[in-house]
Short mmCIF file of C-alpha atoms in Angstrom, two decimals:
data_model
loop_
_atom_site.label_atom_id
_atom_site.label_comp_id
_atom_site.label_asym_id
_atom_site.label_seq_id
_atom_site.Cartn_x
_atom_site.Cartn_y
_atom_site.Cartn_z
CA UNK A 276 0.09 102.74 159.09
CA UNK A 277 0.37 99.48 160.79
CA UNK A 278 3.64 98.33 162.94
CA UNK A 279 3.10 94.91 161.84
CA UNK A 280 2.92 94.30 158.12
CA UNK A 281 3.15 91.49 155.79
CA UNK A 282 6.86 91.88 155.56
CA UNK A 283 7.50 92.41 159.56
CA UNK A 284 10.62 91.08 160.17
CA UNK A 285 11.82 90.53 156.57
CA UNK A 286 14.89 92.56 156.36
CA UNK A 287 15.72 92.30 152.57
CA UNK A 288 14.04 91.34 149.07
CA UNK A 289 15.43 87.90 149.12
CA UNK A 290 13.81 87.19 152.50
CA UNK A 291 10.51 88.98 150.90
CA UNK A 292 10.60 86.64 147.87
CA UNK A 293 11.49 83.56 149.88
CA UNK A 294 8.31 84.09 152.40
CA UNK A 295 5.69 85.04 150.26
CA UNK A 296 6.31 82.75 147.16
CA UNK A 297 7.36 79.74 149.24
CA UNK A 298 6.64 79.78 152.78
CA UNK A 299 3.74 81.96 153.22
CA UNK A 300 0.98 79.06 152.48
CA UNK A 301 3.06 76.62 154.31
CA UNK A 302 1.61 75.19 157.75
CA UNK A 303 3.76 75.98 160.86
CA UNK A 304 6.22 73.07 161.69
CA UNK A 305 7.41 72.88 164.78
CA UNK A 306 9.46 69.74 165.65
CA UNK A 307 10.11 70.57 169.13
CA UNK A 308 6.88 71.34 170.51
CA UNK A 309 6.79 68.20 172.89
CA UNK A 310 3.38 67.42 171.73
CA UNK A 311 2.27 63.65 171.11
CA UNK A 312 2.56 63.01 167.55
CA UNK A 313 -0.93 61.42 167.51
CA UNK A 314 -2.26 64.68 168.88
CA UNK A 315 -0.58 66.36 165.98
CA UNK A 316 -1.94 63.82 163.39
CA UNK A 317 -5.29 63.88 164.73
CA UNK A 318 -5.55 67.59 165.23
CA UNK A 319 -6.32 67.17 168.74
CA UNK A 320 -8.54 70.49 170.01
CA UNK A 321 -7.33 71.32 173.47
CA UNK A 322 -9.78 72.75 175.85
CA UNK A 323 -7.28 74.82 177.98
CA UNK A 324 -3.45 75.81 178.41
CA UNK A 325 -2.96 73.17 180.95
CA UNK A 326 -3.62 70.37 178.12
CA UNK A 327 -1.24 71.98 175.79
CA UNK A 328 1.77 73.12 178.12
CA UNK A 329 1.60 70.41 180.88
CA UNK A 330 -0.45 67.60 180.60
CA UNK A 331 1.96 65.37 178.71
CA UNK A 332 5.28 67.24 179.98
CA UNK A 333 6.57 64.84 182.67
CA UNK A 334 9.70 66.69 182.71
CA UNK A 335 8.11 69.93 183.45
CA UNK A 336 6.88 68.28 187.02
CA UNK A 337 10.34 67.43 188.06
#
């Protein structure tokens, strides 16, 4: 038996229903990702972790 199942972290029937019937097929929405909106809109493919985590984050270089 696998530790991580389709209901991993879902603690009750309501949570399971909401996830499986409504949220499971949705894309991941991350409004606090600090990526430029253009990169998200154009589905930019990053070549390495530096480009994703540090390239555009001027606040990370302070």
